[in-house]
XYZ file of C-alpha atoms in Angstrom:
528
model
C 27.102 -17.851 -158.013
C 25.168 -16.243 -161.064
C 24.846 -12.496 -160.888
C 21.551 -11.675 -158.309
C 18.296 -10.889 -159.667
C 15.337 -9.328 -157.701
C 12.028 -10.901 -157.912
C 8.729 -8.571 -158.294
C 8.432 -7.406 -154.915
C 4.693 -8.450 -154.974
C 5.202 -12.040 -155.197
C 6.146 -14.819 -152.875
C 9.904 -16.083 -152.879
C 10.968 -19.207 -154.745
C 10.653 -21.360 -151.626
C 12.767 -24.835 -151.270
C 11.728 -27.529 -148.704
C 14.582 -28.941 -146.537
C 12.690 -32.740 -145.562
C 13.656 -33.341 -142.130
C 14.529 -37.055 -141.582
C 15.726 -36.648 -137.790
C 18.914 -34.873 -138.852
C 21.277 -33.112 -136.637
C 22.017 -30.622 -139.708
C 18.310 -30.437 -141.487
C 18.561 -26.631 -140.058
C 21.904 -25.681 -141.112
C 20.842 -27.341 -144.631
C 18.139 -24.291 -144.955
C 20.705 -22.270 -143.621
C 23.147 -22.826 -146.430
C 20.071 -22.884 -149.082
C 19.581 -18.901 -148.184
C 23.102 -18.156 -148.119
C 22.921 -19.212 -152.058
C 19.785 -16.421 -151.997
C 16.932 -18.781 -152.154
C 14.392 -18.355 -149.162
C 13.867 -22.408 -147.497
C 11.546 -24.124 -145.141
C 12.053 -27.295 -143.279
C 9.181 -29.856 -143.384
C 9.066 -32.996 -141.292
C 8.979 -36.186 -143.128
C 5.388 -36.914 -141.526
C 3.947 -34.336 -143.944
C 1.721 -35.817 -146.257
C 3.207 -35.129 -149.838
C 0.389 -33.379 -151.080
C 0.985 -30.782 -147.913
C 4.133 -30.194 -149.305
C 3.667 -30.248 -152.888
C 0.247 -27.442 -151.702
C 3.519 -25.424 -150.848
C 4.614 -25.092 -154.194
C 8.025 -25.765 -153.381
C 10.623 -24.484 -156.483
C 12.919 -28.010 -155.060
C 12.429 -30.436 -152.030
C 15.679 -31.469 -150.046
C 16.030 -34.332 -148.526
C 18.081 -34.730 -145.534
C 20.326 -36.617 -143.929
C 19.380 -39.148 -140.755
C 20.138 -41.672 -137.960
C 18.351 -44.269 -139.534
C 19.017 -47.414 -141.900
C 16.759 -47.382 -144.598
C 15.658 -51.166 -143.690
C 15.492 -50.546 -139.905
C 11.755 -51.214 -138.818
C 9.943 -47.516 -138.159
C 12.423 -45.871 -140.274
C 11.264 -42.663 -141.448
C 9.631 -42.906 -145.450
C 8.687 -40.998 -148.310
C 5.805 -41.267 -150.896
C 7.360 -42.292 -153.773
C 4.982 -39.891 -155.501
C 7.474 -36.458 -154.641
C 9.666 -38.114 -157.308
C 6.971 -37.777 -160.123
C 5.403 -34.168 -159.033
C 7.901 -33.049 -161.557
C 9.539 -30.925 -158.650
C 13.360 -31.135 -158.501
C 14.952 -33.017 -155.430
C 18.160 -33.584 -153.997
C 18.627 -36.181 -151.533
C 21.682 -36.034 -148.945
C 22.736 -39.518 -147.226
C 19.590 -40.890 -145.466
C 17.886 -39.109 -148.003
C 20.037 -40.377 -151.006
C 19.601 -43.836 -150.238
C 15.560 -43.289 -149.559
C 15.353 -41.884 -153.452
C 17.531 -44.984 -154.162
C 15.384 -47.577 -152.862
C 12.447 -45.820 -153.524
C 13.304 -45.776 -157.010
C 14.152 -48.935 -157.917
C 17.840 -48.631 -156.900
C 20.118 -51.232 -154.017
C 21.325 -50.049 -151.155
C 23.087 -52.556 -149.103
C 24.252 -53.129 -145.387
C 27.904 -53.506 -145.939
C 29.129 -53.747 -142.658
C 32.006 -50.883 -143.784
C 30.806 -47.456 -142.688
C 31.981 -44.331 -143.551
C 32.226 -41.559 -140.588
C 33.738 -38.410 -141.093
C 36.055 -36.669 -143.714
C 36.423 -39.120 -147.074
C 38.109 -39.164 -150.335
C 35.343 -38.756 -153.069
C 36.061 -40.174 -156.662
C 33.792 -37.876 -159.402
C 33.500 -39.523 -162.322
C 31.454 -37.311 -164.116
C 33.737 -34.082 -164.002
C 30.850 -32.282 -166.515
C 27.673 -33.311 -164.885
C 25.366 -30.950 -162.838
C 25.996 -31.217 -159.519
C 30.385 -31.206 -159.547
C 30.204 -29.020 -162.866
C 33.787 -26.985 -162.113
C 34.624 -28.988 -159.203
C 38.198 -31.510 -158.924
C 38.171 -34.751 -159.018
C 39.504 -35.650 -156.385
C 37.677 -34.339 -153.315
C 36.992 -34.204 -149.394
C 33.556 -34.848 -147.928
C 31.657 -35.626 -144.628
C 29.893 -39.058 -144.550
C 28.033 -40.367 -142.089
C 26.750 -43.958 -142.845
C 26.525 -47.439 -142.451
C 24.418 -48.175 -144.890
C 25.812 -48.219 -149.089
C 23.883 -47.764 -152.569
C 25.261 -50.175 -154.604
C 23.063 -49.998 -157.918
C 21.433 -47.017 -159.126
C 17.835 -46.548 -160.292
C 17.251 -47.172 -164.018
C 17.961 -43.934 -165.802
C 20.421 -42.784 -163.193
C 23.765 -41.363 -163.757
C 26.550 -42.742 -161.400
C 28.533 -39.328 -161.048
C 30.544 -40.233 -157.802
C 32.307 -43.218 -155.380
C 34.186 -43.807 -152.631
C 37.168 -46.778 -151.531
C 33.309 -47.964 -149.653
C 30.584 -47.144 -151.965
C 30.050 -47.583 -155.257
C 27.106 -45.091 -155.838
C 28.397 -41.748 -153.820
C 26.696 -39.377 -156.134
C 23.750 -39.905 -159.002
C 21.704 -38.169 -161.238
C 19.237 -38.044 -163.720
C 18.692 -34.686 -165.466
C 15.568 -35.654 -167.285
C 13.640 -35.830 -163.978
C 15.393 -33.484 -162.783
C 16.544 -36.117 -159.395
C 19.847 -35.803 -157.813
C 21.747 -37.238 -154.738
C 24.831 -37.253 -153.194
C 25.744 -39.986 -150.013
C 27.646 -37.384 -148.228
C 26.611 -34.243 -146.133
C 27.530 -31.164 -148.438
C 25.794 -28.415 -146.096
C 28.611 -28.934 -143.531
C 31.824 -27.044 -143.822
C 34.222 -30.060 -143.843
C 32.724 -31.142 -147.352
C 35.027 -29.048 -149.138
C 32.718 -27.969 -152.500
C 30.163 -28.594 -150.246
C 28.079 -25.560 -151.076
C 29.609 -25.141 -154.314
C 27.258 -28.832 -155.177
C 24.274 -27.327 -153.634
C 24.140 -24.335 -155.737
C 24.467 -26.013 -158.459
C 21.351 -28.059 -157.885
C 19.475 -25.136 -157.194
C 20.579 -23.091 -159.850
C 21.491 -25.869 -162.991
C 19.682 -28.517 -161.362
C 15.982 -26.516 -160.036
C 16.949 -23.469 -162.292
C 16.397 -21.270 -159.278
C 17.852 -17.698 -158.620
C 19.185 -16.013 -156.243
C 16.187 -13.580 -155.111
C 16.074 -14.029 -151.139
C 18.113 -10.210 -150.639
C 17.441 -8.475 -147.679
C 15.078 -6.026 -149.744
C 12.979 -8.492 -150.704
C 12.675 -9.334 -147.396
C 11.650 -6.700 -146.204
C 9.747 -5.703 -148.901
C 7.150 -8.944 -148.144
C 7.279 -8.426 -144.805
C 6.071 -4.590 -144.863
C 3.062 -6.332 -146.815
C 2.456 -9.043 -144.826
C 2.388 -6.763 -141.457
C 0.384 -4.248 -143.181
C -2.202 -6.754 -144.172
C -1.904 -8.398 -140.371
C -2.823 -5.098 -138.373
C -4.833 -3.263 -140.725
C -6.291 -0.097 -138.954
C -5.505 -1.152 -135.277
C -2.436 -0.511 -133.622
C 0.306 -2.535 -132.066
C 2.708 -2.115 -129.195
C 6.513 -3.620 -129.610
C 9.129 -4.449 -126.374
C 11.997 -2.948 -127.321
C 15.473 -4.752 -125.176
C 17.845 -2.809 -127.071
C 18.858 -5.975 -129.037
C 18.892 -6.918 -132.052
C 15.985 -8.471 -132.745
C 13.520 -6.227 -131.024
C 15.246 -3.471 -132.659
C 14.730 -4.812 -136.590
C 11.513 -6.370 -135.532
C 10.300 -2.407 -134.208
C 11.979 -1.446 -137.591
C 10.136 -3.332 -139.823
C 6.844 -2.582 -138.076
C 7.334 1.064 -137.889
C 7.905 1.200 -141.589
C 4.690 -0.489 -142.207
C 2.369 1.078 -140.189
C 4.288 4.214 -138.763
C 1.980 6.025 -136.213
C -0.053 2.891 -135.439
C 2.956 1.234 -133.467
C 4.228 1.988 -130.103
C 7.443 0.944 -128.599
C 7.585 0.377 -124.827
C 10.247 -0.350 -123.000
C 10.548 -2.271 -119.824
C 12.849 -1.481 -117.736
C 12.404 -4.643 -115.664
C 16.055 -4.194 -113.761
C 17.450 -7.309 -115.969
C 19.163 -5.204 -118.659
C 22.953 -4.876 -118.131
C 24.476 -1.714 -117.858
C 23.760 1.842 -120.097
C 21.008 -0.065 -122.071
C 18.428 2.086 -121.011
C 20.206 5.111 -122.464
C 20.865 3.480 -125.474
C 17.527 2.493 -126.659
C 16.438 5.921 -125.644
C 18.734 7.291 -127.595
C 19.957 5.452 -130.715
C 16.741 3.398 -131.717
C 14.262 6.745 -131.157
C 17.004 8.839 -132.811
C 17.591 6.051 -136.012
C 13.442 5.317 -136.425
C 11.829 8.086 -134.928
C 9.419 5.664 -133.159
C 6.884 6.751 -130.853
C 8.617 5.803 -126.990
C 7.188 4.447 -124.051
C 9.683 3.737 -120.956
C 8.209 1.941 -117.986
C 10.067 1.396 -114.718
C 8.924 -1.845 -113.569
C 12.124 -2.884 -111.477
C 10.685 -3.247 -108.447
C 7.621 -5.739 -109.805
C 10.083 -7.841 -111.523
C 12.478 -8.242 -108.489
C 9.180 -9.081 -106.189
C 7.992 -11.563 -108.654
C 11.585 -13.395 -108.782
C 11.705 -13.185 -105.032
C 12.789 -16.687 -103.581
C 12.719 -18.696 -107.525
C 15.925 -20.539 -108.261
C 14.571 -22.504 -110.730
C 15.436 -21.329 -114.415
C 12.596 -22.582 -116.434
C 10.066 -20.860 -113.105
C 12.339 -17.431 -113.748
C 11.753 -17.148 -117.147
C 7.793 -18.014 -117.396
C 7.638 -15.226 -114.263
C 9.585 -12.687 -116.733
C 7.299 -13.758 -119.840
C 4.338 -13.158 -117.880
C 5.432 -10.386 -115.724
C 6.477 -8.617 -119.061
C 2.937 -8.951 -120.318
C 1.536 -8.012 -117.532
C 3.536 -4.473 -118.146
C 2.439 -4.761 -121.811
C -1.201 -4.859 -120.793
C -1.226 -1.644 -118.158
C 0.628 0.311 -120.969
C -2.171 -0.674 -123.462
C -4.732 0.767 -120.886
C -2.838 4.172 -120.980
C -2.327 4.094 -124.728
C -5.900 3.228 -125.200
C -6.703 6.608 -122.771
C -5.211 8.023 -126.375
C -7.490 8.975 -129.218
C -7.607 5.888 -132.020
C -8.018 2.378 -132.883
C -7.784 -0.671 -130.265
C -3.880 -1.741 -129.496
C -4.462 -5.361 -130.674
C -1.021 -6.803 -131.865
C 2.306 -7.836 -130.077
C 5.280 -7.302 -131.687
C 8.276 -9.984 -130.805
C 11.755 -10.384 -132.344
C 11.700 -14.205 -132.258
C 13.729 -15.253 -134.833
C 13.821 -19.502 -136.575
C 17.029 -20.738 -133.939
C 13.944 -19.492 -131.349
C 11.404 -21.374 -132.517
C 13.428 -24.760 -132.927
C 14.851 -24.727 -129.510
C 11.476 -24.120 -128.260
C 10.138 -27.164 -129.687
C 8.160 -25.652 -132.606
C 11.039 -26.743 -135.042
C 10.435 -30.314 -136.735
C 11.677 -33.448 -135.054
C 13.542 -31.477 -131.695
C 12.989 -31.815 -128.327
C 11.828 -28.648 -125.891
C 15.391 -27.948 -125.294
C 14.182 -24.587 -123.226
C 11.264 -22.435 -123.022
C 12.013 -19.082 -125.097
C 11.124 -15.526 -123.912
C 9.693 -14.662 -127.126
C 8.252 -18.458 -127.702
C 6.999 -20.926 -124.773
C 7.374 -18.553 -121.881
C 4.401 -16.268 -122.579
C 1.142 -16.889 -120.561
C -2.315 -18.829 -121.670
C -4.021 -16.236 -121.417
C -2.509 -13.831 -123.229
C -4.463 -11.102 -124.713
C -2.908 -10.006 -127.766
C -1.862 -11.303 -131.576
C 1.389 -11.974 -132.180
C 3.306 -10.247 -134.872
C 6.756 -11.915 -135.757
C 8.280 -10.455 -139.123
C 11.238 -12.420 -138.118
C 10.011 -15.577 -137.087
C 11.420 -17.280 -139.905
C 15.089 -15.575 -140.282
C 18.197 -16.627 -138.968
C 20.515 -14.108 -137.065
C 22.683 -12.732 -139.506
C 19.594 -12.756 -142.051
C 17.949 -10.410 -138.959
C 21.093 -8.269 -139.297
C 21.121 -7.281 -143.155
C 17.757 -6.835 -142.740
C 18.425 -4.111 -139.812
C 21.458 -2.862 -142.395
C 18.611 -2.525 -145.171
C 16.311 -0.515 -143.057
C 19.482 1.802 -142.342
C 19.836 1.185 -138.313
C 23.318 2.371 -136.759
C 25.859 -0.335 -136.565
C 25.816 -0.167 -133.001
C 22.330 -1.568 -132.745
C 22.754 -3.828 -135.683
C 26.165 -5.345 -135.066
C 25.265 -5.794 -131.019
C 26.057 -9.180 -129.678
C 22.680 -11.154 -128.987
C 21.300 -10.697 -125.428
C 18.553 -13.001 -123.693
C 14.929 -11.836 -123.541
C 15.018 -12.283 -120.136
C 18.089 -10.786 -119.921
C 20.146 -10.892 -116.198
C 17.706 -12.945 -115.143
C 19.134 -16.163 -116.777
C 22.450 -15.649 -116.125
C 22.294 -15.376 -112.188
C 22.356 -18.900 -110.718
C 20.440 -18.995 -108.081
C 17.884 -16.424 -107.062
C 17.877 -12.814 -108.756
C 18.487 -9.901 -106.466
C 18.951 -6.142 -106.664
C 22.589 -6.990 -105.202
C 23.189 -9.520 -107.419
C 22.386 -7.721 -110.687
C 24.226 -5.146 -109.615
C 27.435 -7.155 -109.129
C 26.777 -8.948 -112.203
C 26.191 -5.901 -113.990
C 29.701 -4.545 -113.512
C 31.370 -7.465 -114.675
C 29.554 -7.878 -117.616
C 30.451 -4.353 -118.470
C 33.958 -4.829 -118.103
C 33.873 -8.180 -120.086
C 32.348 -6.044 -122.447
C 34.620 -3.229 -122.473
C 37.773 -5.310 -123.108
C 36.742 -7.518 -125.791
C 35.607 -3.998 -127.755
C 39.746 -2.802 -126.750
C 41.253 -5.936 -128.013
C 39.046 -6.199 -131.178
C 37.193 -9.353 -130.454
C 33.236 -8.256 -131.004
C 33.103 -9.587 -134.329
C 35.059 -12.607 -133.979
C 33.105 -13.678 -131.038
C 29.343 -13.862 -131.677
C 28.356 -13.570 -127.828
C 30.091 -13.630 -124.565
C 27.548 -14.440 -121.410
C 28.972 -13.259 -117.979
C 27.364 -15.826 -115.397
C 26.980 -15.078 -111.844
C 27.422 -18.366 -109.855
C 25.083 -16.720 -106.966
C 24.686 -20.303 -105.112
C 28.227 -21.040 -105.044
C 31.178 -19.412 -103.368
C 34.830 -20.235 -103.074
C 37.747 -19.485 -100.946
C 39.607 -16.691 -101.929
C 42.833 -14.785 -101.206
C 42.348 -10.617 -101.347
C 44.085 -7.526 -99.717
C 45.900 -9.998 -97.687
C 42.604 -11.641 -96.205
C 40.489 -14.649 -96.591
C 37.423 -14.259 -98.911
C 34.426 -16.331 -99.527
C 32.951 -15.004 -103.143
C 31.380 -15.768 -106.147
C 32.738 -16.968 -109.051
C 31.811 -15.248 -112.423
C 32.060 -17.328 -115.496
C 32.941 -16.292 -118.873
C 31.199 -18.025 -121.781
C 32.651 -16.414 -125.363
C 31.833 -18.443 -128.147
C 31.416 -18.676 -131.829
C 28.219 -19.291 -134.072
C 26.961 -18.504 -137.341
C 22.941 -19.014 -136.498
C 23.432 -20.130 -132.718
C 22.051 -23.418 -133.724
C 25.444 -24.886 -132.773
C 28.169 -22.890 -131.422
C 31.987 -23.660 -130.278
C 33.996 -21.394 -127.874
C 35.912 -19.053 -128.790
C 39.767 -19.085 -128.057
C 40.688 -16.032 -126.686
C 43.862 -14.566 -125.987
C 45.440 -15.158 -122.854
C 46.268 -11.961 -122.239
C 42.739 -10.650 -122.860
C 41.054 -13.215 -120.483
C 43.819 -12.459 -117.773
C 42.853 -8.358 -118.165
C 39.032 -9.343 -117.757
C 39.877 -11.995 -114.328
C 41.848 -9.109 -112.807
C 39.882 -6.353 -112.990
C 36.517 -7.797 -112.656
C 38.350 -9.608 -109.078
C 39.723 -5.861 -108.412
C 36.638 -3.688 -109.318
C 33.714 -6.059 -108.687
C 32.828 -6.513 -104.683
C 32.072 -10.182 -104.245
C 33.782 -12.210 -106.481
C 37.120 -13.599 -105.903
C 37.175 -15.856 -108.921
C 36.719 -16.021 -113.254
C 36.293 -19.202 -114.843
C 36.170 -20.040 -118.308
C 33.451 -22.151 -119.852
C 34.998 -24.337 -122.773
C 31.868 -26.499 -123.620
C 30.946 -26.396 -127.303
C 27.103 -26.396 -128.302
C 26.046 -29.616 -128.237
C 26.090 -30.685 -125.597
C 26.053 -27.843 -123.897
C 23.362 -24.874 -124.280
C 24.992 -21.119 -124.977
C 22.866 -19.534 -121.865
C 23.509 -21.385 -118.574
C 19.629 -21.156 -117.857
């Protein structure tokens, strides 16, 4: 990677689109673009092209897809994003789209490719494997094959299958591999992407966490104005840089409130009294709404009922504290600050070509009738992004580096019907989850660990020589870079054993720990 460069702080990033054709990776392929320092968007491949070209992309990315180029109401392309004079880089379905799009064949062999492949470059100079061996591993996915290349194309790549694995033509500045270089078995993977967006689109690496926040400060300042907003601090993460960010650019004119809805596991109260006010300096509002929460949640099972109740309840809280703040001397409380963050927005179906896998706290669970604006300086960022942003804006470590918690917190992670009981119990096995991954040294290696209560189940148990009939409590660790897919995490034995015993010692109720070993797909990371 060329040494980093900041652009003028009082223009817009470099900005590449990511062309989502349906793929299962066209996130993590905006993921990797900003982890080479250039900000990215992803685009479905139902925008018109002058929509995206209005965008003034720097470079357009195609990506991958489940589709044969020749199979009727496969996803297309205007041919006319190839002559805009704007860079692109197709990946597999996207490859073989520029292909036939340009002139080039792509065939239906009958030999597909799946999975790790030997990769022939036989252009060792050219821009995209510049530096790279030979003789390398990649990720296909295919059934499909380009066996010709457009006219003016460079063959720089081929596999024992395909002829045309890689091409380019530095002139237009076009380029395309067949593989999938954003994932991590493609060994030079993002080595090959770099190089097409800085040799191939001449980009450089100016998305920096000061930049970011930087146009964000601008943007909110230009959002609010003169009127004042109101932010939910939950101690997390996001909240917590969100509040950050705000506070910075409009100081007095924000209020944090925070809900104490009964849902937060255990100490968090103190420690957004106390860190976050101490760290910012933020103006504080605590509100004990416990008891409204647990009488709205009386009797619902149902996760996606729980968390619209908690989306509207929390509103609900927002709007009383407006009326006090309003009682204050100033301008109208107008704006609602959220920490929803890009994996947010996907899942919630506001990501291009997924399905509503769940209604979001901080996305779909928020009523109609809702009576504020919405500010989101982190709508757009993925997690770790959020966190070098809260590292920029000098928060303590313990906010920053916290594992990711739920907006509706406990809520989601009792099965079955949420009591003052049953927070309670869960409460005190969470903490000692908690407390023993921090002894053995596992909080960075494990990017969250929900504690479930199974509150509709109960099993047999053996305990002081009696009979029981308890809940089980399950333990979900896993690993993630963006939570987009996740795999869990394998602990030490000896680690889960000292969590089982003492949460089936100190915790009243529960006579069993299970361990959840479902990667994401197909599983979600939240039970609810």
């Amino acid at each position: 990677m060329p040494e980093a460069t900041f652009a003028p702080h009082d223009s817009a990033p470099d900005t590449v689109l990511v062309v989502d054709f349906g793929a299962q990776y066209a996130q993590l392929i905006a993921r990797r673009v900003r982890e080479a320092r250039v900000y990215s968007e992803v685009v479905p491949s139902t925008m018109p092209v002058a929509e995206m070209l209005a965008k003034n992309p720097k470079a357009i990315i195609l990506s991958g897809g489940p589709s044969s180029v020749y199979e009727e109401g496969a996803p297309q392309l205007d041919g006319a994003i190839f002559e805009a004079g704007v860079p692109v880089f197709g990946m597999c379905y996207g490859f073989q789209l520029m292909a036939v799009t340009l002139g080039g064949t792509v065939d239906n062999t009958g030999s597909r490719e799946y999975g790790r492949t030997p990769l022939a470059v036989s252009k060792a100079g050219s821009t995209l494997f510049e530096g790279t061996p030979e003789n390398q591993s990649v990720w296909m996915s295919h059934g499909d094959a380009c066996s010709a290349a457009p006219e003016g194309f460079t063959v720089t790549a081929s596999t024992d299958v395909v002829p045309v694995a890689a091409f380019e033509n530095d002139e237009k500045k076009l380029y395309g591999v067949q593989y999938h270089p954003e994932v991590m078995h493609s060994t030079h993977g993002q080595q090959i992407l770099e190089h097409f967006l800085y040799r191939g689109a001449g980009l450089q690496p100016t998305w920096t966490p000061g930049n970011i926040v930087e146009e964000q400060v601008a943007l909110i300042r230009e959002q609010v104005g003169d009127k004042r907003a109101i932010c939910g601090l939950s101690g997390g993460v996001d909240s917590a840089v969100a509040a950050a960010l705000v506070q910075k650019a409009i100081g007095s004119q924000l209020t944090c409130v925070y809900v104490d809805h009964g849902l937060m596991r255990k100490g968090e109260t103190e420690q957004v009294e106390k860190d976050f006010v101490a760290a910012t300096g933020v103006q504080l509002k605590v509100v004990d709404a416990q008891e409204r929460f647990l009488n709205a949640l009386a009797g619902v099972s149902d996760p996606e009922t729980k968390r619209k109740i908690i989306g509207r309840e929390f509103i609900r809280v927002f709007e009383a504290a407006q009326l006090e703040i309003l009682q204050e001397d100033g301008p109208a409380v107008a704006f609602l600050v959220q920490g929803t963050l890009y994996p947010d927005v996907v899942e919630s179906g506001g990501g291009t070509g997924t399905a509503n896998i769940k209604s979001h706290h901080n996305v779909g669970g928020l009523p109609d009738d809702i009576e504020f604006e919405l500010v989101e300086p982190l709508r757009q960022l993925f997690k770790d992004e959020v966190r070098m942003v809260g590292q920029e804006l000098g928060l303590p470590a313990e906010i920053v580096q916290r594992q990711p918690f739920p907006g509706p917190g406990l809520g989601i992670r009792i099965v079955g019907e949420v009591t003052k009981e049953r927070l309670d119990l869960l409460r005190e096995a969470d903490a000692i989850a908690r407390h023993e991954l921090t002894a053995a040294g596992l909080d960075r290696e494990i990017w969250q660990c929900p504690v479930v209560l199974l509150a509709d189940v109960r099993s047999v148990g053996v305990q002081g020589d009696g009979r029981t009939y308890g809940h089980p409590i399950v333990l979900r660790p896993v690993s993630s870079e963006d939570a987009m897919t996740a795999d869990w995490t394998r602990m030490p034995y000896e680690v889960l054993a000292r969590i089982s015993t003492r949460i089936t010692n100190e915790v009243p109720d529960v006579n069993r720990v299970v361990l959840d070993c479902t990667s994401k797909p197909p599983g979600t990371i939240e039970w609810e």
